[in-house]
Every structure is written in C-alpha cells, then in structure tokens.
Amino acid sequence: MIPEPMYPQPNGWRFQPCVHHQNHYLPPPLYQNHPHLTASVPYNNGHHPPQHLIQGPVPQAVPNDVEILLTPPSTPTSVPRSVPSIKKRLLFIRHAEAYHNSLYASGLKNNALKVRDPQLTPVGHNQVQNLRNEVNNIVKKGFRPEIILVSPLTRTLQTATGGFFDQAVKLEACSLITELCDAQCNEGMPVSQLKRIWHYVNFLQTPEVWWPEYESRDELYSRVRTFKKWVKYRPEQNIVIVSHGGFLYALLRLYFANCEAKLIEWDIL
C-alpha cells in the first residue's frame, strides 16, 4: 500500500496517517528506517503536539524491548471463502422448418425420414426472418454473441446465417451438436462440399465425414456429455448454439419449436 504524503501543519508539526489504524499517527521511533514510510518530524523537542492539532489519540511511547512486527506471520490463519461460480450465457436455437418437418406434420413419416439433409421450406425461411428480428432485439438488450456454433446440416446452416445476418459474428461448424443420426434426414454432406457452399463457415474442427452411419440413444447422450465438457472450456462467455430438437431435448430437457430461441445462464462449475 502506498502511504499518504506528509502534510504541513501548524508550528512545524508534520504527521502521516498510520496505514494500520485510521486516525492514528506514527511516532518517530517506529518507522524511521522503513523503506516506504517517512518518519514524522518531532514537535516541541520531542513532545507530541497539543490534542487540538490532531485528530485521534496521541501515540504512546513504545518500550525498547518490544519488537515491532512489520511483516505478516509466516503461517497466517487461513480464512475460508466461497469460490464464485462462473456462468456463460448460451443462446440455444432450433433450426427453422425443413422439408422433412413438413412431410412429418402431414402424416408422411416414412417419406420424411428418407429426405437426406433437407433444406428449409418457404415457411422455414419466413421463420428465419422473424428470428433475425428477435436476435436483433436480444442483442439490443445486452447479449453480445462471440461465436455461433452450428450443426453442419443444411437446415441449421441456413437458420444460423439468416438469423444472424445483421450481426458480425463468426460461425463455426460443430458436429457434436448435430441431430440423432438414426435416419437419412439426419445425414449430411462431406466437408469438402460444404466448404464450397458455406465458404464463410469455419469447418477446421469438422472431419470430412462427420456423421455416424447409425447412432443409438445411448451414443447421443454420450455425445451430449462430451459437448457439455467441451463448451465449458471454450474461452467465449456468450455463445450461440444452432442445433436440433432431439439434441436440445437430450441436453436441456426442454422442447423447442422450429426456430425457437432460449437464452440460458449456463453454470460451468
């Protein structure tokens, strides 16, 4: 701690507040050799000034046989303290309506499952436009996204790029957050093809063939656990995750409608 400067006072008396006790003043013998403190100048042949010149009690003389402790003890008493939790703010978004969603809603389940890597429907594109407005409002309220993690399927890439069209945020493909791969509709394209279409998305961490041939529910939950550990150590605090209904339910136990967004405080400790 840097001591306060000396202040001139009446009759030549100069004093300095003690760094250990507020409104106490240092007697000259104690700190005259201390490298960071300047000793007080005595007043009236070594006597202390009248009480009305200082604020607080007059310092008492210290016996010669008393050792002045200027350093803390070698084994200080430990004081228990609670470690504050660290939270991330994660904006979870499910993709907008794609053609397999439309077929499934029409009762054509088998046809829906056979559409490989479906794109968004016109209804889905309208949902993305609404998401774009919603994202702009969320940003105005203080959420500042640092990175967008997006599933490498076409419907999520379309949702992420359209929903954050007005935001200058990096997009990074993340195969950990793709949908449960139990049907053709959840199989994607190789990275070499994706790069030609989505040239502004970072695919550096995505292997060429990133989807499994078949994935069980247990394997999905294992992937969810891996993602939770992985996102914990990412340096960003405000993260967008554009994913799928099945994955998000396995992760959060929350149902998401198409193009629905939920901002969640994520405790990483």
PDB file of C-alpha atoms in Angstrom:
ATOM      1  CA  MET A   1       0.000   0.000   0.000  1.00  0.00           C
ATOM      2  CA  ILE A   2       1.425   3.436  -0.921  1.00  0.00           C
ATOM      3  CA  PRO A   3       1.384   5.708   2.144  1.00  0.00           C
ATOM      4  CA  GLU A   4      -0.289   9.067   2.069  1.00  0.00           C
ATOM      5  CA  PRO A   5       2.010  12.111   1.693  1.00  0.00           C
ATOM      6  CA  MET A   6       3.168  14.252   4.561  1.00  0.00           C
ATOM      7  CA  TYR A   7       1.084  17.362   5.195  1.00  0.00           C
ATOM      8  CA  PRO A   8       2.464  20.578   6.803  1.00  0.00           C
ATOM      9  CA  GLN A   9       0.652  21.567   9.991  1.00  0.00           C
ATOM     10  CA  PRO A  10       0.825  24.483  12.458  1.00  0.00           C
ATOM     11  CA  ASN A  11       4.103  25.148  14.341  1.00  0.00           C
ATOM     12  CA  GLY A  12       6.139  22.986  12.007  1.00  0.00           C
ATOM     13  CA  TRP A  13       4.469  19.711  13.048  1.00  0.00           C
ATOM     14  CA  ARG A  14       4.122  17.215  10.217  1.00  0.00           C
ATOM     15  CA  PHE A  15       2.256  13.967  10.588  1.00  0.00           C
ATOM     16  CA  GLN A  16       1.357  10.958   8.488  1.00  0.00           C
ATOM     17  CA  PRO A  17      -1.727   8.707   8.945  1.00  0.00           C
ATOM     18  CA  CYS A  18      -0.825   5.226  10.097  1.00  0.00           C
ATOM     19  CA  VAL A  19      -1.513   2.613   7.414  1.00  0.00           C
ATOM     20  CA  HIS A  20      -2.815   0.149  10.009  1.00  0.00           C
ATOM     21  CA  HIS A  21      -5.206   2.261  12.077  1.00  0.00           C
ATOM     22  CA  GLN A  22      -7.297   5.083  10.738  1.00  0.00           C
ATOM     23  CA  ASN A  23      -6.875   8.389  12.604  1.00  0.00           C
ATOM     24  CA  HIS A  24      -3.708   7.143  14.401  1.00  0.00           C
ATOM     25  CA  TYR A  25      -0.342   8.782  13.793  1.00  0.00           C
ATOM     26  CA  LEU A  26       3.086   7.229  13.730  1.00  0.00           C
ATOM     27  CA  PRO A  27       5.570   8.092  16.466  1.00  0.00           C
ATOM     28  CA  PRO A  28       9.044   8.802  15.056  1.00  0.00           C
ATOM     29  CA  PRO A  29      10.969   5.810  16.546  1.00  0.00           C
ATOM     30  CA  LEU A  30       8.841   3.152  14.870  1.00  0.00           C
ATOM     31  CA  TYR A  31       9.210   3.701  11.128  1.00  0.00           C
ATOM     32  CA  GLN A  32      12.265   5.881  10.714  1.00  0.00           C
ATOM     33  CA  ASN A  33      14.136   3.076   8.899  1.00  0.00           C
ATOM     34  CA  HIS A  34      11.177   1.712   6.946  1.00  0.00           C
ATOM     35  CA  PRO A  35      11.829   1.972   3.172  1.00  0.00           C
ATOM     36  CA  HIS A  36       8.286   3.099   2.257  1.00  0.00           C
ATOM     37  CA  LEU A  37       7.355   5.345   5.168  1.00  0.00           C
ATOM     38  CA  THR A  38       8.816   8.678   6.221  1.00  0.00           C
ATOM     39  CA  ALA A  39       9.148   9.347   9.913  1.00  0.00           C
ATOM     40  CA  SER A  40       7.242  12.194  11.425  1.00  0.00           C
ATOM     41  CA  VAL A  41       9.152  15.322  12.403  1.00  0.00           C
ATOM     42  CA  PRO A  42       9.027  15.786  16.183  1.00  0.00           C
ATOM     43  CA  TYR A  43       7.379  18.800  17.630  1.00  0.00           C
ATOM     44  CA  ASN A  44       8.497  20.893  20.575  1.00  0.00           C
ATOM     45  CA  ASN A  45      11.672  18.961  21.481  1.00  0.00           C
ATOM     46  CA  GLY A  46      10.227  15.519  21.037  1.00  0.00           C
ATOM     47  CA  HIS A  47       6.867  16.146  22.726  1.00  0.00           C
ATOM     48  CA  HIS A  48       3.669  15.425  20.866  1.00  0.00           C
ATOM     49  CA  PRO A  49       1.558  18.350  19.635  1.00  0.00           C
ATOM     50  CA  PRO A  50      -1.439  19.600  21.539  1.00  0.00           C
ATOM     51  CA  GLN A  51      -4.540  17.476  21.231  1.00  0.00           C
ATOM     52  CA  HIS A  52      -6.413  20.102  19.235  1.00  0.00           C
ATOM     53  CA  LEU A  53      -3.847  19.885  16.366  1.00  0.00           C
ATOM     54  CA  ILE A  54      -4.509  16.272  15.525  1.00  0.00           C
ATOM     55  CA  GLN A  55      -7.494  14.028  15.000  1.00  0.00           C
ATOM     56  CA  GLY A  56      -7.453  10.877  17.086  1.00  0.00           C
ATOM     57  CA  PRO A  57      -5.474   9.703  20.132  1.00  0.00           C
ATOM     58  CA  VAL A  58      -1.893  10.755  20.830  1.00  0.00           C
ATOM     59  CA  PRO A  59       0.534   7.880  20.119  1.00  0.00           C
ATOM     60  CA  GLN A  60       2.156   6.351  23.165  1.00  0.00           C
ATOM     61  CA  ALA A  61       5.811   5.618  23.608  1.00  0.00           C
ATOM     62  CA  VAL A  62       6.923   2.107  22.783  1.00  0.00           C
ATOM     63  CA  PRO A  63       9.329   0.326  25.194  1.00  0.00           C
ATOM     64  CA  ASN A  64      12.731  -0.549  23.780  1.00  0.00           C
ATOM     65  CA  ASP A  65      12.300  -4.261  24.489  1.00  0.00           C
ATOM     66  CA  VAL A  66       9.152  -4.514  22.355  1.00  0.00           C
ATOM     67  CA  GLU A  67       9.784  -5.881  18.858  1.00  0.00           C
ATOM     68  CA  ILE A  68       7.806  -4.091  16.160  1.00  0.00           C
ATOM     69  CA  LEU A  69       6.273  -6.568  13.711  1.00  0.00           C
ATOM     70  CA  LEU A  70       6.461  -5.123  10.208  1.00  0.00           C
ATOM     71  CA  THR A  71       5.909  -8.370   8.270  1.00  0.00           C
ATOM     72  CA  PRO A  72       2.995 -10.819   8.399  1.00  0.00           C
ATOM     73  CA  PRO A  73       3.447 -14.088  10.290  1.00  0.00           C
ATOM     74  CA  SER A  74       4.972 -16.958   8.339  1.00  0.00           C
ATOM     75  CA  THR A  75       1.870 -19.158   8.825  1.00  0.00           C
ATOM     76  CA  PRO A  76      -1.173 -16.888   8.587  1.00  0.00           C
ATOM     77  CA  THR A  77      -4.525 -18.235   9.673  1.00  0.00           C
ATOM     78  CA  SER A  78      -6.472 -19.458   6.677  1.00  0.00           C
ATOM     79  CA  VAL A  79      -9.819 -17.780   6.110  1.00  0.00           C
ATOM     80  CA  PRO A  80     -12.408 -19.965   4.372  1.00  0.00           C
ATOM     81  CA  ARG A  81     -14.029 -18.288   1.389  1.00  0.00           C
ATOM     82  CA  SER A  82     -16.513 -19.409  -1.200  1.00  0.00           C
ATOM     83  CA  VAL A  83     -15.408 -19.626  -4.842  1.00  0.00           C
ATOM     84  CA  PRO A  84     -17.863 -17.689  -7.036  1.00  0.00           C
ATOM     85  CA  SER A  85     -19.446 -19.678  -9.811  1.00  0.00           C
ATOM     86  CA  ILE A  86     -18.641 -18.756 -13.396  1.00  0.00           C
ATOM     87  CA  LYS A  87     -21.553 -18.565 -15.796  1.00  0.00           C
ATOM     88  CA  LYS A  88     -21.748 -18.494 -19.547  1.00  0.00           C
ATOM     89  CA  ARG A  89     -24.723 -17.129 -21.460  1.00  0.00           C
ATOM     90  CA  LEU A  90     -25.823 -19.549 -24.151  1.00  0.00           C
ATOM     91  CA  LEU A  91     -28.455 -18.766 -26.764  1.00  0.00           C
ATOM     92  CA  PHE A  92     -29.950 -22.078 -27.930  1.00  0.00           C
ATOM     93  CA  ILE A  93     -31.849 -22.117 -31.231  1.00  0.00           C
ATOM     94  CA  ARG A  94     -33.576 -24.944 -33.045  1.00  0.00           C
ATOM     95  CA  HIS A  95     -33.494 -24.798 -36.854  1.00  0.00           C
ATOM     96  CA  ALA A  96     -36.490 -23.481 -38.802  1.00  0.00           C
ATOM     97  CA  GLU A  97     -38.956 -25.769 -40.581  1.00  0.00           C
ATOM     98  CA  ALA A  98     -37.330 -28.032 -43.178  1.00  0.00           C
ATOM     99  CA  TYR A  99     -38.999 -30.305 -45.723  1.00  0.00           C
ATOM    100  CA  HIS A 100     -38.812 -33.392 -43.532  1.00  0.00           C
ATOM    101  CA  ASN A 101     -40.661 -31.463 -40.780  1.00  0.00           C
ATOM    102  CA  SER A 102     -43.376 -30.517 -43.272  1.00  0.00           C
ATOM    103  CA  LEU A 103     -43.748 -34.099 -44.507  1.00  0.00           C
ATOM    104  CA  TYR A 104     -43.824 -35.452 -40.971  1.00  0.00           C
ATOM    105  CA  ALA A 105     -46.525 -32.940 -39.961  1.00  0.00           C
ATOM    106  CA  SER A 106     -48.564 -34.065 -42.982  1.00  0.00           C
ATOM    107  CA  GLY A 107     -48.510 -37.670 -41.775  1.00  0.00           C
ATOM    108  CA  LEU A 108     -45.885 -38.837 -44.277  1.00  0.00           C
ATOM    109  CA  LYS A 109     -43.403 -40.060 -41.685  1.00  0.00           C
ATOM    110  CA  ASN A 110     -41.629 -42.632 -43.856  1.00  0.00           C
ATOM    111  CA  ASN A 111     -41.117 -40.099 -46.653  1.00  0.00           C
ATOM    112  CA  ALA A 112     -39.850 -37.543 -44.165  1.00  0.00           C
ATOM    113  CA  LEU A 113     -37.160 -39.866 -42.827  1.00  0.00           C
ATOM    114  CA  LYS A 114     -35.836 -40.605 -46.325  1.00  0.00           C
ATOM    115  CA  VAL A 115     -35.146 -36.992 -47.369  1.00  0.00           C
ATOM    116  CA  ARG A 116     -31.392 -36.651 -46.995  1.00  0.00           C
ATOM    117  CA  ASP A 117     -30.160 -33.384 -45.441  1.00  0.00           C
ATOM    118  CA  PRO A 118     -33.366 -31.424 -46.243  1.00  0.00           C
ATOM    119  CA  GLN A 119     -33.401 -27.673 -46.799  1.00  0.00           C
ATOM    120  CA  LEU A 120     -35.780 -25.125 -45.290  1.00  0.00           C
ATOM    121  CA  THR A 121     -39.314 -24.754 -46.626  1.00  0.00           C
ATOM    122  CA  PRO A 122     -40.805 -21.341 -47.518  1.00  0.00           C
ATOM    123  CA  VAL A 123     -42.408 -21.387 -44.080  1.00  0.00           C
ATOM    124  CA  GLY A 124     -38.973 -22.035 -42.617  1.00  0.00           C
ATOM    125  CA  HIS A 125     -37.462 -19.059 -44.437  1.00  0.00           C
ATOM    126  CA  ASN A 126     -40.193 -16.819 -43.021  1.00  0.00           C
ATOM    127  CA  GLN A 127     -39.383 -18.170 -39.569  1.00  0.00           C
ATOM    128  CA  VAL A 128     -35.737 -17.257 -40.082  1.00  0.00           C
ATOM    129  CA  GLN A 129     -36.732 -13.683 -40.937  1.00  0.00           C
ATOM    130  CA  ASN A 130     -38.652 -13.485 -37.663  1.00  0.00           C
ATOM    131  CA  LEU A 131     -35.648 -14.973 -35.863  1.00  0.00           C
ATOM    132  CA  ARG A 132     -33.465 -12.265 -37.378  1.00  0.00           C
ATOM    133  CA  ASN A 133     -35.670  -9.597 -35.786  1.00  0.00           C
ATOM    134  CA  GLU A 134     -35.695 -11.484 -32.480  1.00  0.00           C
ATOM    135  CA  VAL A 135     -31.895 -11.773 -32.474  1.00  0.00           C
ATOM    136  CA  ASN A 136     -31.542  -8.040 -33.091  1.00  0.00           C
ATOM    137  CA  ASN A 137     -33.769  -7.348 -30.073  1.00  0.00           C
ATOM    138  CA  ILE A 138     -31.798  -9.768 -27.891  1.00  0.00           C
ATOM    139  CA  VAL A 139     -28.561  -8.031 -28.865  1.00  0.00           C
ATOM    140  CA  LYS A 140     -30.070  -4.621 -28.075  1.00  0.00           C
ATOM    141  CA  LYS A 141     -30.888  -5.919 -24.578  1.00  0.00           C
ATOM    142  CA  GLY A 142     -27.225  -6.658 -23.882  1.00  0.00           C
ATOM    143  CA  PHE A 143     -26.415 -10.111 -25.224  1.00  0.00           C
ATOM    144  CA  ARG A 144     -23.233  -9.888 -27.304  1.00  0.00           C
ATOM    145  CA  PRO A 145     -22.609 -13.189 -29.141  1.00  0.00           C
ATOM    146  CA  GLU A 146     -18.940 -14.041 -29.562  1.00  0.00           C
ATOM    147  CA  ILE A 147     -19.295 -17.238 -31.607  1.00  0.00           C
ATOM    148  CA  ILE A 148     -22.060 -19.223 -33.340  1.00  0.00           C
ATOM    149  CA  LEU A 149     -21.705 -22.984 -33.048  1.00  0.00           C
ATOM    150  CA  VAL A 150     -23.836 -24.570 -35.749  1.00  0.00           C
ATOM    151  CA  SER A 151     -24.644 -28.149 -36.689  1.00  0.00           C
ATOM    152  CA  PRO A 152     -23.213 -28.954 -40.159  1.00  0.00           C
ATOM    153  CA  LEU A 153     -26.613 -29.965 -41.549  1.00  0.00           C
ATOM    154  CA  THR A 154     -28.090 -27.690 -44.219  1.00  0.00           C
ATOM    155  CA  ARG A 155     -31.176 -26.643 -42.263  1.00  0.00           C
ATOM    156  CA  THR A 156     -29.126 -25.408 -39.289  1.00  0.00           C
ATOM    157  CA  LEU A 157     -26.606 -23.614 -41.515  1.00  0.00           C
ATOM    158  CA  GLN A 158     -29.468 -21.808 -43.283  1.00  0.00           C
ATOM    159  CA  THR A 159     -31.041 -20.876 -39.949  1.00  0.00           C
ATOM    160  CA  ALA A 160     -27.793 -19.571 -38.439  1.00  0.00           C
ATOM    161  CA  THR A 161     -26.714 -17.476 -41.425  1.00  0.00           C
ATOM    162  CA  GLY A 162     -30.162 -15.948 -41.938  1.00  0.00           C
ATOM    163  CA  GLY A 163     -30.974 -15.378 -38.262  1.00  0.00           C
ATOM    164  CA  PHE A 164     -27.674 -13.582 -37.600  1.00  0.00           C
ATOM    165  CA  PHE A 165     -27.477 -11.765 -40.914  1.00  0.00           C
ATOM    166  CA  ASP A 166     -27.206  -8.379 -39.161  1.00  0.00           C
ATOM    167  CA  GLN A 167     -24.564  -9.497 -36.645  1.00  0.00           C
ATOM    168  CA  ALA A 168     -20.837  -9.685 -37.340  1.00  0.00           C
ATOM    169  CA  VAL A 169     -20.257 -12.986 -35.552  1.00  0.00           C
ATOM    170  CA  LYS A 170     -18.017 -15.904 -36.543  1.00  0.00           C
ATOM    171  CA  LEU A 171     -19.696 -19.192 -37.466  1.00  0.00           C
ATOM    172  CA  GLU A 172     -18.093 -22.468 -36.528  1.00  0.00           C
ATOM    173  CA  ALA A 173     -19.391 -25.877 -37.566  1.00  0.00           C
ATOM    174  CA  CYS A 174     -19.727 -28.289 -34.652  1.00  0.00           C
ATOM    175  CA  SER A 175     -20.648 -31.907 -35.334  1.00  0.00           C
ATOM    176  CA  LEU A 176     -21.167 -32.518 -31.603  1.00  0.00           C
ATOM    177  CA  ILE A 177     -24.491 -30.679 -31.741  1.00  0.00           C
ATOM    178  CA  THR A 178     -25.962 -32.415 -34.784  1.00  0.00           C
ATOM    179  CA  GLU A 179     -29.202 -34.394 -34.598  1.00  0.00           C
ATOM    180  CA  LEU A 180     -29.518 -38.023 -33.529  1.00  0.00           C
ATOM    181  CA  CYS A 181     -28.353 -39.849 -36.651  1.00  0.00           C
ATOM    182  CA  ASP A 182     -30.959 -42.601 -36.908  1.00  0.00           C
ATOM    183  CA  ALA A 183     -32.395 -41.751 -40.346  1.00  0.00           C
ATOM    184  CA  GLN A 184     -31.342 -40.371 -43.738  1.00  0.00           C
ATOM    185  CA  CYS A 185     -32.783 -36.942 -42.968  1.00  0.00           C
ATOM    186  CA  ASN A 186     -30.047 -36.522 -40.347  1.00  0.00           C
ATOM    187  CA  GLU A 187     -27.144 -37.478 -42.611  1.00  0.00           C
ATOM    188  CA  GLY A 188     -25.164 -34.595 -44.068  1.00  0.00           C
ATOM    189  CA  MET A 189     -22.692 -33.704 -46.796  1.00  0.00           C
ATOM    190  CA  PRO A 190     -18.911 -34.119 -46.690  1.00  0.00           C
ATOM    191  CA  VAL A 191     -16.946 -31.089 -45.533  1.00  0.00           C
ATOM    192  CA  SER A 192     -15.322 -30.657 -48.948  1.00  0.00           C
ATOM    193  CA  GLN A 193     -18.780 -29.994 -50.427  1.00  0.00           C
ATOM    194  CA  LEU A 194     -19.933 -27.842 -47.516  1.00  0.00           C
ATOM    195  CA  LYS A 195     -16.928 -25.530 -47.898  1.00  0.00           C
ATOM    196  CA  ARG A 196     -17.912 -24.707 -51.468  1.00  0.00           C
ATOM    197  CA  ILE A 197     -21.382 -23.634 -50.355  1.00  0.00           C
ATOM    198  CA  TRP A 198     -20.696 -22.164 -46.899  1.00  0.00           C
ATOM    199  CA  HIS A 199     -17.283 -20.610 -47.520  1.00  0.00           C
ATOM    200  CA  TYR A 200     -17.574 -18.213 -44.559  1.00  0.00           C
ATOM    201  CA  VAL A 201     -18.160 -21.012 -42.011  1.00  0.00           C
ATOM    202  CA  ASN A 202     -15.192 -22.456 -40.115  1.00  0.00           C
ATOM    203  CA  PHE A 203     -15.000 -26.222 -40.744  1.00  0.00           C
ATOM    204  CA  LEU A 204     -11.469 -26.696 -39.386  1.00  0.00           C
ATOM    205  CA  GLN A 205     -12.643 -28.853 -36.466  1.00  0.00           C
ATOM    206  CA  THR A 206     -15.046 -30.949 -38.576  1.00  0.00           C
ATOM    207  CA  PRO A 207     -13.863 -34.195 -40.219  1.00  0.00           C
ATOM    208  CA  GLU A 208     -14.646 -34.903 -43.865  1.00  0.00           C
ATOM    209  CA  VAL A 209     -17.358 -37.430 -42.975  1.00  0.00           C
ATOM    210  CA  TRP A 210     -18.646 -36.144 -39.656  1.00  0.00           C
ATOM    211  CA  TRP A 211     -21.942 -38.010 -39.162  1.00  0.00           C
ATOM    212  CA  PRO A 212     -22.144 -41.610 -37.886  1.00  0.00           C
ATOM    213  CA  GLU A 213     -23.698 -44.310 -40.055  1.00  0.00           C
ATOM    214  CA  TYR A 214     -26.115 -45.083 -37.254  1.00  0.00           C
ATOM    215  CA  GLU A 215     -26.380 -43.682 -33.742  1.00  0.00           C
ATOM    216  CA  SER A 216     -28.210 -45.103 -30.736  1.00  0.00           C
ATOM    217  CA  ARG A 217     -29.849 -43.101 -27.973  1.00  0.00           C
ATOM    218  CA  ASP A 218     -27.038 -44.020 -25.588  1.00  0.00           C
ATOM    219  CA  GLU A 219     -24.492 -42.721 -28.093  1.00  0.00           C
ATOM    220  CA  LEU A 220     -26.444 -39.476 -28.363  1.00  0.00           C
ATOM    221  CA  TYR A 221     -26.334 -38.984 -24.587  1.00  0.00           C
ATOM    222  CA  SER A 222     -22.616 -39.742 -24.628  1.00  0.00           C
ATOM    223  CA  ARG A 223     -22.178 -37.021 -27.253  1.00  0.00           C
ATOM    224  CA  VAL A 224     -24.215 -34.617 -25.092  1.00  0.00           C
ATOM    225  CA  ARG A 225     -21.867 -35.244 -22.147  1.00  0.00           C
ATOM    226  CA  THR A 226     -18.860 -34.628 -24.367  1.00  0.00           C
ATOM    227  CA  PHE A 227     -20.340 -31.356 -25.587  1.00  0.00           C
ATOM    228  CA  LYS A 228     -21.027 -30.134 -22.042  1.00  0.00           C
ATOM    229  CA  LYS A 229     -17.394 -30.698 -21.078  1.00  0.00           C
ATOM    230  CA  TRP A 230     -16.112 -29.187 -24.315  1.00  0.00           C
ATOM    231  CA  VAL A 231     -18.167 -25.989 -24.201  1.00  0.00           C
ATOM    232  CA  LYS A 232     -17.168 -25.468 -20.565  1.00  0.00           C
ATOM    233  CA  TYR A 233     -13.567 -24.749 -21.565  1.00  0.00           C
ATOM    234  CA  ARG A 234     -14.238 -22.575 -24.570  1.00  0.00           C
ATOM    235  CA  PRO A 235     -12.920 -19.044 -23.980  1.00  0.00           C
ATOM    236  CA  GLU A 236     -16.149 -17.313 -25.055  1.00  0.00           C
ATOM    237  CA  GLN A 237     -18.741 -16.301 -22.464  1.00  0.00           C
ATOM    238  CA  ASN A 238     -21.640 -15.527 -24.848  1.00  0.00           C
ATOM    239  CA  ILE A 239     -22.235 -18.404 -27.251  1.00  0.00           C
ATOM    240  CA  VAL A 240     -24.971 -19.156 -29.792  1.00  0.00           C
ATOM    241  CA  ILE A 241     -25.824 -22.812 -30.448  1.00  0.00           C
ATOM    242  CA  VAL A 242     -27.956 -23.593 -33.510  1.00  0.00           C
ATOM    243  CA  SER A 243     -28.985 -27.225 -33.281  1.00  0.00           C
ATOM    244  CA  HIS A 244     -31.901 -29.683 -33.446  1.00  0.00           C
ATOM    245  CA  GLY A 245     -34.915 -30.616 -31.370  1.00  0.00           C
ATOM    246  CA  GLY A 246     -33.668 -34.082 -30.405  1.00  0.00           C
ATOM    247  CA  PHE A 247     -30.215 -32.917 -29.363  1.00  0.00           C
ATOM    248  CA  LEU A 248     -31.509 -29.905 -27.441  1.00  0.00           C
ATOM    249  CA  TYR A 249     -34.009 -32.037 -25.542  1.00  0.00           C
ATOM    250  CA  ALA A 250     -31.278 -34.519 -24.620  1.00  0.00           C
ATOM    251  CA  LEU A 251     -29.085 -31.637 -23.434  1.00  0.00           C
ATOM    252  CA  LEU A 252     -31.591 -29.383 -21.660  1.00  0.00           C
ATOM    253  CA  ARG A 253     -34.737 -31.490 -21.199  1.00  0.00           C
ATOM    254  CA  LEU A 254     -36.603 -28.665 -22.925  1.00  0.00           C
ATOM    255  CA  TYR A 255     -38.819 -28.816 -26.009  1.00  0.00           C
ATOM    256  CA  PHE A 256     -38.033 -26.344 -28.809  1.00  0.00           C
ATOM    257  CA  ALA A 257     -40.415 -25.480 -31.632  1.00  0.00           C
ATOM    258  CA  ASN A 258     -38.941 -24.793 -35.060  1.00  0.00           C
ATOM    259  CA  CYS A 259     -36.813 -21.624 -34.949  1.00  0.00           C
ATOM    260  CA  GLU A 260     -37.402 -21.095 -31.226  1.00  0.00           C
ATOM    261  CA  ALA A 261     -34.651 -19.387 -29.227  1.00  0.00           C
ATOM    262  CA  LYS A 262     -33.945 -19.674 -25.488  1.00  0.00           C
ATOM    263  CA  LEU A 263     -31.278 -17.656 -23.670  1.00  0.00           C
ATOM    264  CA  ILE A 264     -29.932 -19.662 -20.718  1.00  0.00           C
ATOM    265  CA  GLU A 265     -27.395 -18.905 -17.969  1.00  0.00           C
ATOM    266  CA  TRP A 266     -25.002 -21.853 -18.025  1.00  0.00           C
ATOM    267  CA  ASP A 267     -23.149 -22.562 -14.762  1.00  0.00           C
ATOM    268  CA  ILE A 268     -19.802 -24.112 -15.743  1.00  0.00           C
ATOM    269  CA  LEU A 269     -18.637 -25.008 -12.205  1.00  0.00           C
TER     270      LEU A 269
END
